[in-house]
mmCIF file of C-alpha atoms and ligand atoms in Angstrom:
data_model
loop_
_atom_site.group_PDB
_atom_site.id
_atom_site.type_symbol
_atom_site.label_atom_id
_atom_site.label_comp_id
_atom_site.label_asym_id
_atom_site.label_seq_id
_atom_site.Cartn_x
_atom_site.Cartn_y
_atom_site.Cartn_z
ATOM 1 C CA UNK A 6 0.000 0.000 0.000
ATOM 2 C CA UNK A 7 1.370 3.515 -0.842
ATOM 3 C CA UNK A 8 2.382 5.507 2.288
ATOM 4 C CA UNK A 9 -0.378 8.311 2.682
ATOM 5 C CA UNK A 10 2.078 11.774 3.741
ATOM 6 C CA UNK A 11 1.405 13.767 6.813
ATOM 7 C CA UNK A 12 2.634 17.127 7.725
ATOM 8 C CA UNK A 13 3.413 18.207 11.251
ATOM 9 C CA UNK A 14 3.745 21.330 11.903
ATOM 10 C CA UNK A 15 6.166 21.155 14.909
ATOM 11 C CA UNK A 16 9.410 19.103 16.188
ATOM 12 C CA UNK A 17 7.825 16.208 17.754
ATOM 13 C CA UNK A 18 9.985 13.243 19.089
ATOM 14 C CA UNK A 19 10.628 11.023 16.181
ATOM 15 C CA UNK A 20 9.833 8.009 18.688
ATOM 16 C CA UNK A 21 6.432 8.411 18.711
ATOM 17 C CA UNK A 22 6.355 8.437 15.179
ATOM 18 C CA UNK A 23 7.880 4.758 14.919
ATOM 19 C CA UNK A 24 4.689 2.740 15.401
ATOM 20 C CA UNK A 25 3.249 4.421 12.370
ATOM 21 C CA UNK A 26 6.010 4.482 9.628
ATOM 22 C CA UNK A 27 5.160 1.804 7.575
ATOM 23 C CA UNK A 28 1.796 3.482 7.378
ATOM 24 C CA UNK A 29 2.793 7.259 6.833
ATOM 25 C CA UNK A 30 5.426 9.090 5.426
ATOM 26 C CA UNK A 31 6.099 11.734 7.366
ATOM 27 C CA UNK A 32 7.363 15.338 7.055
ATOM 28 C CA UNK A 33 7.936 18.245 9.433
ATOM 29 C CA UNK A 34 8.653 21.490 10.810
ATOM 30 C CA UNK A 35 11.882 20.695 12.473
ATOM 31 C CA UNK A 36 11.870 23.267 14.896
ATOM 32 C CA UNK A 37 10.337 23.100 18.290
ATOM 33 C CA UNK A 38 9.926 26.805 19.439
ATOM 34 C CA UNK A 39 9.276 28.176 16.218
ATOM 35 C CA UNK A 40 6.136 28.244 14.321
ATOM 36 C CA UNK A 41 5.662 26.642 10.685
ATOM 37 C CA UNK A 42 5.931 29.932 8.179
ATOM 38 C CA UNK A 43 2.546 29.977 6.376
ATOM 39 C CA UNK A 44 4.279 30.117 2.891
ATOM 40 C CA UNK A 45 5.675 26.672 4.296
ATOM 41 C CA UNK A 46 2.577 25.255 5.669
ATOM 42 C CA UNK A 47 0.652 26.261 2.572
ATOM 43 C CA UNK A 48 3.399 24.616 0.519
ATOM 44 C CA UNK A 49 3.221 21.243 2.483
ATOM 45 C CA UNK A 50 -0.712 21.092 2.900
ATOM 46 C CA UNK A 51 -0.453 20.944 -0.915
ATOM 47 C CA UNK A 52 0.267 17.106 -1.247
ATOM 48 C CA UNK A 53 -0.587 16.011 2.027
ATOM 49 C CA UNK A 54 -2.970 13.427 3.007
ATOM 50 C CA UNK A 55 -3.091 14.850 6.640
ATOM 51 C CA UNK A 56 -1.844 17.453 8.970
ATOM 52 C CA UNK A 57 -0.821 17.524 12.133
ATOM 53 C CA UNK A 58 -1.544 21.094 13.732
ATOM 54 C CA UNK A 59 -0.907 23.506 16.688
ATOM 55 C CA UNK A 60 -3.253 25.868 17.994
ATOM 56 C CA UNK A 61 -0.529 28.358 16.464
ATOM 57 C CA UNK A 62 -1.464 27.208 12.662
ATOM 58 C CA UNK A 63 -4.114 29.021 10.925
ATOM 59 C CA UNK A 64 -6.136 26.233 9.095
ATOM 60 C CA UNK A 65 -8.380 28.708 6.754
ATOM 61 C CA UNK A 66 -10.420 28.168 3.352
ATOM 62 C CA UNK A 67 -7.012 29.637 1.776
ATOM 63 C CA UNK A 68 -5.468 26.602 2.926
ATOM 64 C CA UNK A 69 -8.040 24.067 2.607
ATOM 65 C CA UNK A 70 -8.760 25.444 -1.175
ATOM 66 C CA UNK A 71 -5.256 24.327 -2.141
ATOM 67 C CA UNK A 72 -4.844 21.140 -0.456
ATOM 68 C CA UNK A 73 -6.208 18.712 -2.577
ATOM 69 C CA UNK A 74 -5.852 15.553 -0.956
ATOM 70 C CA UNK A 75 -6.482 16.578 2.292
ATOM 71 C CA UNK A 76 -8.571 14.480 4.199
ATOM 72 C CA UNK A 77 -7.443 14.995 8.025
ATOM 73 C CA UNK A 78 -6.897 17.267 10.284
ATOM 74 C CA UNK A 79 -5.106 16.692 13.510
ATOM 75 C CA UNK A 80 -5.278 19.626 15.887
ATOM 76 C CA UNK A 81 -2.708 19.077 18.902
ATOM 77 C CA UNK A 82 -5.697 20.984 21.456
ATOM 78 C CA UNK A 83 -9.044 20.930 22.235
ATOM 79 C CA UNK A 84 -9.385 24.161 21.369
ATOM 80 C CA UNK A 85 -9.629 24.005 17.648
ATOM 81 C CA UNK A 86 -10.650 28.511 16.786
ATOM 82 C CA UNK A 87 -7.318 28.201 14.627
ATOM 83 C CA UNK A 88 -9.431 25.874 12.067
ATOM 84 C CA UNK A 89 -12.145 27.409 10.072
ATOM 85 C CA UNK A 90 -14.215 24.182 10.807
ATOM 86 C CA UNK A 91 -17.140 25.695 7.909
ATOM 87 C CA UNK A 92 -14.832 25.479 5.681
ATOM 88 C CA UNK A 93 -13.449 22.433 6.258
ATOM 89 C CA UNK A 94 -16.698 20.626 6.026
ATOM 90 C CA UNK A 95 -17.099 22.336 2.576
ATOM 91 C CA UNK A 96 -13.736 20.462 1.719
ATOM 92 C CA UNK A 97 -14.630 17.421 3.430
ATOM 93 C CA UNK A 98 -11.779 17.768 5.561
ATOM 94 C CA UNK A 99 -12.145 15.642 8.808
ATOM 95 C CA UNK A 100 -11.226 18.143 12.168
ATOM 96 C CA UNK A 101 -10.136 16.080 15.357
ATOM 97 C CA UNK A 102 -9.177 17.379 18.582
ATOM 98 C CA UNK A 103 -7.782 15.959 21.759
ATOM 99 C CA UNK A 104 -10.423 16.645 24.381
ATOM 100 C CA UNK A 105 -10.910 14.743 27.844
ATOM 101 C CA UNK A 106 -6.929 13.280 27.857
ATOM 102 C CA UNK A 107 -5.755 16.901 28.979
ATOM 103 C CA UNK A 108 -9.064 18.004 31.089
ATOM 104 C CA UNK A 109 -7.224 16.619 34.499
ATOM 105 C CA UNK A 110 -3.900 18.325 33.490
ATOM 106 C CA UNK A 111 -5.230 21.320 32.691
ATOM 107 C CA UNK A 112 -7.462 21.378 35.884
ATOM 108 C CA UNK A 113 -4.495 21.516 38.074
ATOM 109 C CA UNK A 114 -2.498 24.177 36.074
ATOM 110 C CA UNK A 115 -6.253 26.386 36.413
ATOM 111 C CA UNK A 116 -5.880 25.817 39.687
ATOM 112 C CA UNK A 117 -2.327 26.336 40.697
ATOM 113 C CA UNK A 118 -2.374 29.518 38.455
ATOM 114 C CA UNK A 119 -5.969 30.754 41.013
ATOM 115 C CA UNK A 120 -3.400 29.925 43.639
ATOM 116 C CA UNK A 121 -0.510 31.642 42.647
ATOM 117 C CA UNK A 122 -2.773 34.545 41.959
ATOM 118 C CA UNK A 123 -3.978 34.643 45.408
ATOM 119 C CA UNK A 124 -1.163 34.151 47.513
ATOM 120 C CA UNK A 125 1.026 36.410 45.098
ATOM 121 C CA UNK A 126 3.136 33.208 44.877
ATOM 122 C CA UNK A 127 5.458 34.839 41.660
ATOM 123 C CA UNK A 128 5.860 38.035 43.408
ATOM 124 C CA UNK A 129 6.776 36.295 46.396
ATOM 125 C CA UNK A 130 9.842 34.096 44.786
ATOM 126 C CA UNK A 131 10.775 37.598 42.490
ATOM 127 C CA UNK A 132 10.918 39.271 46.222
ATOM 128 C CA UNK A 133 13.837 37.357 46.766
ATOM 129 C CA UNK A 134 15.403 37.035 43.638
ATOM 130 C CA UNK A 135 15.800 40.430 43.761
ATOM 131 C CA UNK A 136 16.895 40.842 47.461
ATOM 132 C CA UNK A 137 14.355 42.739 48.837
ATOM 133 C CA UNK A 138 13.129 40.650 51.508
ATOM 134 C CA UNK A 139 15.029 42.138 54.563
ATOM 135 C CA UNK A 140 12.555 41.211 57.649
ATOM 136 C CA UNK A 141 9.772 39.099 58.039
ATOM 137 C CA UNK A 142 6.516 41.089 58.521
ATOM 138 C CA UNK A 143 2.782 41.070 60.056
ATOM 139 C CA UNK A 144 1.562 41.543 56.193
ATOM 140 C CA UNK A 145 4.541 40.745 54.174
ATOM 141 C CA UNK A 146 3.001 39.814 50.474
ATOM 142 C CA UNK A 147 -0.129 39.201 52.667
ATOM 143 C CA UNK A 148 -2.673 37.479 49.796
ATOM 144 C CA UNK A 149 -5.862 36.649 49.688
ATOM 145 C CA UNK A 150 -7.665 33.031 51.288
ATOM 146 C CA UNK A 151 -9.301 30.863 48.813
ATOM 147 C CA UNK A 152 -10.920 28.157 51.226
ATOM 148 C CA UNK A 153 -14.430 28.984 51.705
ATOM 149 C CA UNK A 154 -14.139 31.741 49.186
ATOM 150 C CA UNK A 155 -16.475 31.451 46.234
ATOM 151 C CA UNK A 156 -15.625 30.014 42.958
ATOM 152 C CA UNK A 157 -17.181 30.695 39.292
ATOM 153 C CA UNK A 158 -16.657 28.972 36.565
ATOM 154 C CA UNK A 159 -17.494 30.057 33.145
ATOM 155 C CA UNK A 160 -17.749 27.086 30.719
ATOM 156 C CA UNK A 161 -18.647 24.034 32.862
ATOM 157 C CA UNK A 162 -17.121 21.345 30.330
ATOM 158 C CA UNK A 163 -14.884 18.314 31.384
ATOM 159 C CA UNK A 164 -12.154 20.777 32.290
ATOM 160 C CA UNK A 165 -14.449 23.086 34.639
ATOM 161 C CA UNK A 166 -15.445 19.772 36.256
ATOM 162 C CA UNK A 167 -11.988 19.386 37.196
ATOM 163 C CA UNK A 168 -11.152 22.530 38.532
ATOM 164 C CA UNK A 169 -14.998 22.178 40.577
ATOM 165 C CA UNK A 170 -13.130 19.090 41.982
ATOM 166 C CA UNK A 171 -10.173 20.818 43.343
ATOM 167 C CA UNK A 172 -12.256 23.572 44.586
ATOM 168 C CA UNK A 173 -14.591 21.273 46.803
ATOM 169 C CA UNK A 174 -11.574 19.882 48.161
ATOM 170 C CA UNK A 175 -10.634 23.436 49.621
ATOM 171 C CA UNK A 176 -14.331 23.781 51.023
ATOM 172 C CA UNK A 177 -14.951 26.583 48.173
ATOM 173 C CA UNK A 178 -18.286 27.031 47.082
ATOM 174 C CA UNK A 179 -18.751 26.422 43.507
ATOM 175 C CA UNK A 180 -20.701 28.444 40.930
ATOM 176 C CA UNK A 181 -21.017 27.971 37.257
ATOM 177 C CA UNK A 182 -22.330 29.045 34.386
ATOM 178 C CA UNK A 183 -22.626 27.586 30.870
ATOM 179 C CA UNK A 184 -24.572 27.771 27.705
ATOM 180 C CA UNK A 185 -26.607 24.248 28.816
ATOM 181 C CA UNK A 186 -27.240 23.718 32.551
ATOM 182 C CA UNK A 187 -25.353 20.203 33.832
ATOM 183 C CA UNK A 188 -27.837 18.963 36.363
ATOM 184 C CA UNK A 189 -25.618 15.649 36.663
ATOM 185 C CA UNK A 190 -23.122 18.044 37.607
ATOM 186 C CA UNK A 191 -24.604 19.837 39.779
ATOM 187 C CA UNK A 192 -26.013 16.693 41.974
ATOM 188 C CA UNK A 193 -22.463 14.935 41.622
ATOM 189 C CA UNK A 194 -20.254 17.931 42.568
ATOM 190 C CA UNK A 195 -22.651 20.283 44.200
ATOM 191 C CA UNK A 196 -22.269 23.234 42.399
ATOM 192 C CA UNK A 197 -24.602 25.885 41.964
ATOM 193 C CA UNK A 198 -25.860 27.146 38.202
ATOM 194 C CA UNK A 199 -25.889 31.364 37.823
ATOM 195 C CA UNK A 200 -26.406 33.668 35.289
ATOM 196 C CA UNK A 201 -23.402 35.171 33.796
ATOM 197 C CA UNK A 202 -24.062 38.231 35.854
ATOM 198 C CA UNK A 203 -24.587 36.938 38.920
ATOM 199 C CA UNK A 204 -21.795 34.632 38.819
ATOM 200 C CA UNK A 205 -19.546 38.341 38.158
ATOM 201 C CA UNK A 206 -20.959 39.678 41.093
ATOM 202 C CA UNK A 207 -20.822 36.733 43.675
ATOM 203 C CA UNK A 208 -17.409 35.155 42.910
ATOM 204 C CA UNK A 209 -14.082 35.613 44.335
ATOM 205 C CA UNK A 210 -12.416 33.909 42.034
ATOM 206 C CA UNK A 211 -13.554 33.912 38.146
ATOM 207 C CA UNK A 212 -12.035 31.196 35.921
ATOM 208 C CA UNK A 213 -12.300 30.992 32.013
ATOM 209 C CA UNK A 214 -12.239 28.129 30.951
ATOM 210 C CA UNK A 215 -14.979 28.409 27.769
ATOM 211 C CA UNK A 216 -13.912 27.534 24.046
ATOM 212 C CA UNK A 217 -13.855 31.104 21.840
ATOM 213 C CA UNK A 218 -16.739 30.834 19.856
ATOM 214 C CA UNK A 219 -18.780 33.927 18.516
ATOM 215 C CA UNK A 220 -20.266 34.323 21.644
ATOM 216 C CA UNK A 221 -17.490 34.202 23.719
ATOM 217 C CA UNK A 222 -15.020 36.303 21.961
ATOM 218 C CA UNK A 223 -14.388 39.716 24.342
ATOM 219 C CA UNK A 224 -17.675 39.013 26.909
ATOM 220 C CA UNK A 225 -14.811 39.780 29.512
ATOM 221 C CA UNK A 226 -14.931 43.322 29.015
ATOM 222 C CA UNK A 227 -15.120 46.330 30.813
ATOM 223 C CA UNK A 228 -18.902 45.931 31.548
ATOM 224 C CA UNK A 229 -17.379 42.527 33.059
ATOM 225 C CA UNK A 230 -15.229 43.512 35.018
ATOM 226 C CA UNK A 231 -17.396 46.700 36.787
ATOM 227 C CA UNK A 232 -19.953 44.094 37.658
ATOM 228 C CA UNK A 233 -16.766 41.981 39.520
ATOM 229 C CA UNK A 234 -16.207 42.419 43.379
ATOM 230 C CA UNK A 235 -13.204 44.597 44.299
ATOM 231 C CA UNK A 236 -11.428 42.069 45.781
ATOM 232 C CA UNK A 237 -12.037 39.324 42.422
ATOM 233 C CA UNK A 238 -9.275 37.758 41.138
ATOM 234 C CA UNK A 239 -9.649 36.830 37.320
ATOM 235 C CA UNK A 240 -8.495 33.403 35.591
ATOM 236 C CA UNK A 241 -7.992 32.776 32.241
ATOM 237 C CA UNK A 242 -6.770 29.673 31.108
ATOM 238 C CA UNK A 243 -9.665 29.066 27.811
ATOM 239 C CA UNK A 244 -8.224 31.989 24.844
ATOM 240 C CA UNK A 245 -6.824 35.144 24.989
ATOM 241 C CA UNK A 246 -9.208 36.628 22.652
ATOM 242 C CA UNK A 247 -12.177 36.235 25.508
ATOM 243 C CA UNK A 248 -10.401 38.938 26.945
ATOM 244 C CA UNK A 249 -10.280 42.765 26.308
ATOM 245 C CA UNK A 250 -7.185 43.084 27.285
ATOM 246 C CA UNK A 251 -7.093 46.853 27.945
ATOM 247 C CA UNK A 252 -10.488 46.768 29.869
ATOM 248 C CA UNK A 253 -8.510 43.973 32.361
ATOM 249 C CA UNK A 254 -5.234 46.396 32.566
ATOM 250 C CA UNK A 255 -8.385 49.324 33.279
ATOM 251 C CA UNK A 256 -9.916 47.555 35.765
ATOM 252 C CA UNK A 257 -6.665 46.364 37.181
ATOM 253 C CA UNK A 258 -5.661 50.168 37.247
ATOM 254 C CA UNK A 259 -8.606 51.218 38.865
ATOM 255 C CA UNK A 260 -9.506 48.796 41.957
ATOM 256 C CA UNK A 261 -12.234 47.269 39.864
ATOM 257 C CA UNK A 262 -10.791 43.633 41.003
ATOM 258 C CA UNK A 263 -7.457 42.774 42.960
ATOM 259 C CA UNK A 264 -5.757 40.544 40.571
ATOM 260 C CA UNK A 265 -5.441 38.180 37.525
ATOM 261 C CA UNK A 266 -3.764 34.589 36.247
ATOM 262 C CA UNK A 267 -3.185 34.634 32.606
ATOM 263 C CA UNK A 268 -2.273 30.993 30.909
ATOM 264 C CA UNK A 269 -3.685 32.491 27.437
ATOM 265 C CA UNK A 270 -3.231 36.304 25.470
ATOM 266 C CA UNK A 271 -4.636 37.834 22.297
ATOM 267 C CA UNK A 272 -1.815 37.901 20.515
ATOM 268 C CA UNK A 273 0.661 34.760 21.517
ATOM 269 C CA UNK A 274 3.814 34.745 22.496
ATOM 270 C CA UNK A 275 3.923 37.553 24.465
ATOM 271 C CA UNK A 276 6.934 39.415 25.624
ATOM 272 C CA UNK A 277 8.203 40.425 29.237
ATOM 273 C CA UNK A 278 7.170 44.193 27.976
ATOM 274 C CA UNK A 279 4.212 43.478 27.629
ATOM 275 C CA UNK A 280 1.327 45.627 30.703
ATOM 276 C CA UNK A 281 0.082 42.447 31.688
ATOM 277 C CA UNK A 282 3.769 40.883 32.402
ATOM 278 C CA UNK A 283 4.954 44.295 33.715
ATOM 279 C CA UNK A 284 2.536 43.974 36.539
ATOM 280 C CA UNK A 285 2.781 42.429 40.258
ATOM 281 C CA UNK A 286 -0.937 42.184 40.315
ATOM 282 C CA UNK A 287 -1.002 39.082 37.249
ATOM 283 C CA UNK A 288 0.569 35.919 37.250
ATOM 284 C CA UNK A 289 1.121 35.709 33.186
ATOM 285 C CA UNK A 290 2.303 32.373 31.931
ATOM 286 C CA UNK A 291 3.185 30.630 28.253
ATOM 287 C CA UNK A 292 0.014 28.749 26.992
ATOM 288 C CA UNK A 293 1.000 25.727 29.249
ATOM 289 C CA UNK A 294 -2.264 24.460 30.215
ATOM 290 C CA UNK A 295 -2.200 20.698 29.022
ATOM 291 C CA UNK A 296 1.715 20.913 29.059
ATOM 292 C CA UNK A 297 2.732 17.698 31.551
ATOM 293 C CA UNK A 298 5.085 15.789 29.645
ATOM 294 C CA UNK A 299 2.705 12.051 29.913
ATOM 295 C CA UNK A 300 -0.405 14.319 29.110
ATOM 296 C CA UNK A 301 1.581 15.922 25.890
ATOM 297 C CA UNK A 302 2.884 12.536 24.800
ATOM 298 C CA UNK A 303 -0.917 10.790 25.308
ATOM 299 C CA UNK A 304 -2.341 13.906 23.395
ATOM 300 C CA UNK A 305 0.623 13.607 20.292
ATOM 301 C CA UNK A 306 -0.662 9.742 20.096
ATOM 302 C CA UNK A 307 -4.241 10.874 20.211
ATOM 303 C CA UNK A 308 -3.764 13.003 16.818
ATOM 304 C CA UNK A 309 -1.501 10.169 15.004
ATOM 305 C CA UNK A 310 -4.450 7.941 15.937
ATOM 306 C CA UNK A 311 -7.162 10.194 14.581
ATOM 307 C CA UNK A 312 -4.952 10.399 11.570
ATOM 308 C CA UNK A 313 -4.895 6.753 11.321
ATOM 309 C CA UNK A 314 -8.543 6.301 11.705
ATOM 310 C CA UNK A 315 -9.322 8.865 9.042
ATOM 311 C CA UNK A 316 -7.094 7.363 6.785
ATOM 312 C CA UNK A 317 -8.228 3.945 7.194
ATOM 313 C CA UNK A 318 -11.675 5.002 6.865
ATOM 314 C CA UNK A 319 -13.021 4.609 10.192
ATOM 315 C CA UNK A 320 -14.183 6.729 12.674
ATOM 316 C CA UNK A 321 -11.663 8.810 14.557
ATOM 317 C CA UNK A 322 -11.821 8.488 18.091
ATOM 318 C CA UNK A 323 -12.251 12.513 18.584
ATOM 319 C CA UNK A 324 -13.710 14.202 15.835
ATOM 320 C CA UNK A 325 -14.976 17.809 16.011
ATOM 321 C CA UNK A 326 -18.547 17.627 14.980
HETATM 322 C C1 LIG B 414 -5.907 23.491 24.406
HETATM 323 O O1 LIG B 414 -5.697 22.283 24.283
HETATM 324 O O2 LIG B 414 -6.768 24.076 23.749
HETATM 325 C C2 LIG B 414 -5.091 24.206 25.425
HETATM 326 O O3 LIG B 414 -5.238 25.562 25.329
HETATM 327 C C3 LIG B 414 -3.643 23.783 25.324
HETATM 328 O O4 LIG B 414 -2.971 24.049 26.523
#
């Protein structure tokens, strides 16, 4: 049987590629920190059977127009806005994703970034990285509690559910809100279902975690934030683009709410001059929600399986419907 070619768009370790070989022949970016050029991309997707993708790759109609034997598309995410999924239909294009294998993973980075935000964790270690810590005192970096505090979620999918979880576990109670109410939820975890306005007013702690969508894009803005307590701190570990970012550096500014912990920006990477990373008041960090090494690796042989599937003609195990 001919080898069908796939393109991935990023330096993956050649090991995991083994298993499929005699199947695929494979091509790819060889660099690990540095996007695919689109000239290059467009170039590959020409003759490929299937791609490999990060959230970084625009997959557009452009694109999809000129790849003619296309029939896969394996997006290394769950979040799959970088595809133009309409127009993949149109080219009958398959779209998989890797929900539910990184929903645990990226529970406990949502988490440890709501901590780090409340307990000023990164200002803490910068204290003494740059010397300044001189005496111990009553309200030295004094933060703010999160047990018993109240938690709202926005976006109550697998990856909410895990970051409900942790938050039961430190006696939190636990709002949500979502586009479809999750009774089964609510029984199992006992968490409480508000409006998107009441869960702004009521929580201490606000976490993103909602695919960008239409609806979605910017509703944290600086309507948002006004309705937020004071003393909220705001998580956002879903997209960037959820965000208006100068309504959160406003409302930061102003006292509107007390801090933020940014996994996610509009515009990715961004640099240490950046206001958000200038500030002592957000925790920013590099898109590393799902990034544990054994969650990486399981999501990596998630796509070459959805490749496989696709290929084969079968049903892949994850496909974005
Ligand atoms: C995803 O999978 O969409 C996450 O943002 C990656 O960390």
């Amino acid at each position: 049987m001919e080898k069908s070619t796939i393109y991935i768009t990023r330096k993956i370790p050649e090991e995991l590629l083994k298993p499929y070989e005699e199947r695929f022949s494979f091509r790819m970016w060889e660099k690990e920190d540095e996007r695919v050029p689109r000239d290059v991309l467009l170039q590959e997707a020409k003759d490929a059977d299937g791609l490999f993708t990060m959230l970084s790759d625009l997959v557009d109609e452009e694109l999809l127009a000129q790849a003619s034997n296309l029939k896969v598309v394996a997006n290394l995410a769950v979040g799959y806005d970088n595809i133009d999924i309409v127009a993949a239909k149109k080219h009958h294009v398959i779209v998989t994703n890797t929900p539910d294998v990184l929903s645990e993973t990226t529970a406990d980075l949502g988490f440890s970034l709501l901590m780090a935000a409340a307990r000023r964790i990164v200002e803490a270690s910068k204290f003494i990285e740059q010397d300044k810590w001189n005496e111990w005192a009553p309200y030295l970096l004094a933060g703010a509690d999160i047990h018993h505090k109240t938690i709202g979620i926005f976006g109550m999918g697998r990856i909410g559910e895990g970051i409900a979880k942790r938050a039961t576990g430190f006696n939190m109670n636990v709002r949500y809100h979502n586009r479809n109410r999750k009774p089964a939820v609510e029984k199992e975890l006992g968490v409480i279902y508000s409006s998107f306005d009441e869960l702004l007013r009521e929580s201490d702690f606000i976490v993103s975690v909602v695919p960008l969508t239409d609806e979605t894009a910017n509703v944290f803005n600086s309507e948002a934030f006004k309705k937020m307590k004071s003393s909220a701190i705001f998580i956002n570990i879903s997209r960037g683009a959820v965000v208006d970012e100068d309504a959160l550096l406003e409302a930061l500014d102003s006292g509107e709410i007390r801090a933020a912990g940014l996994d996610v920006f509009r515009e990715e990477p961004i640099r240490s001059s950046h206001p958000l990373a200038l500030r002592n008041d957000v925790v920013c960090l590099p898109h590393i929600g799902s990034a544990s090494t054994e969650t990486r690796t399981t999501m990596i042989q998630l796509c070459l399986d959805n490749i496989t599937a696709v290929l084969d003609g079968k049903e892949p195990k994850t496909p974005v419907k």
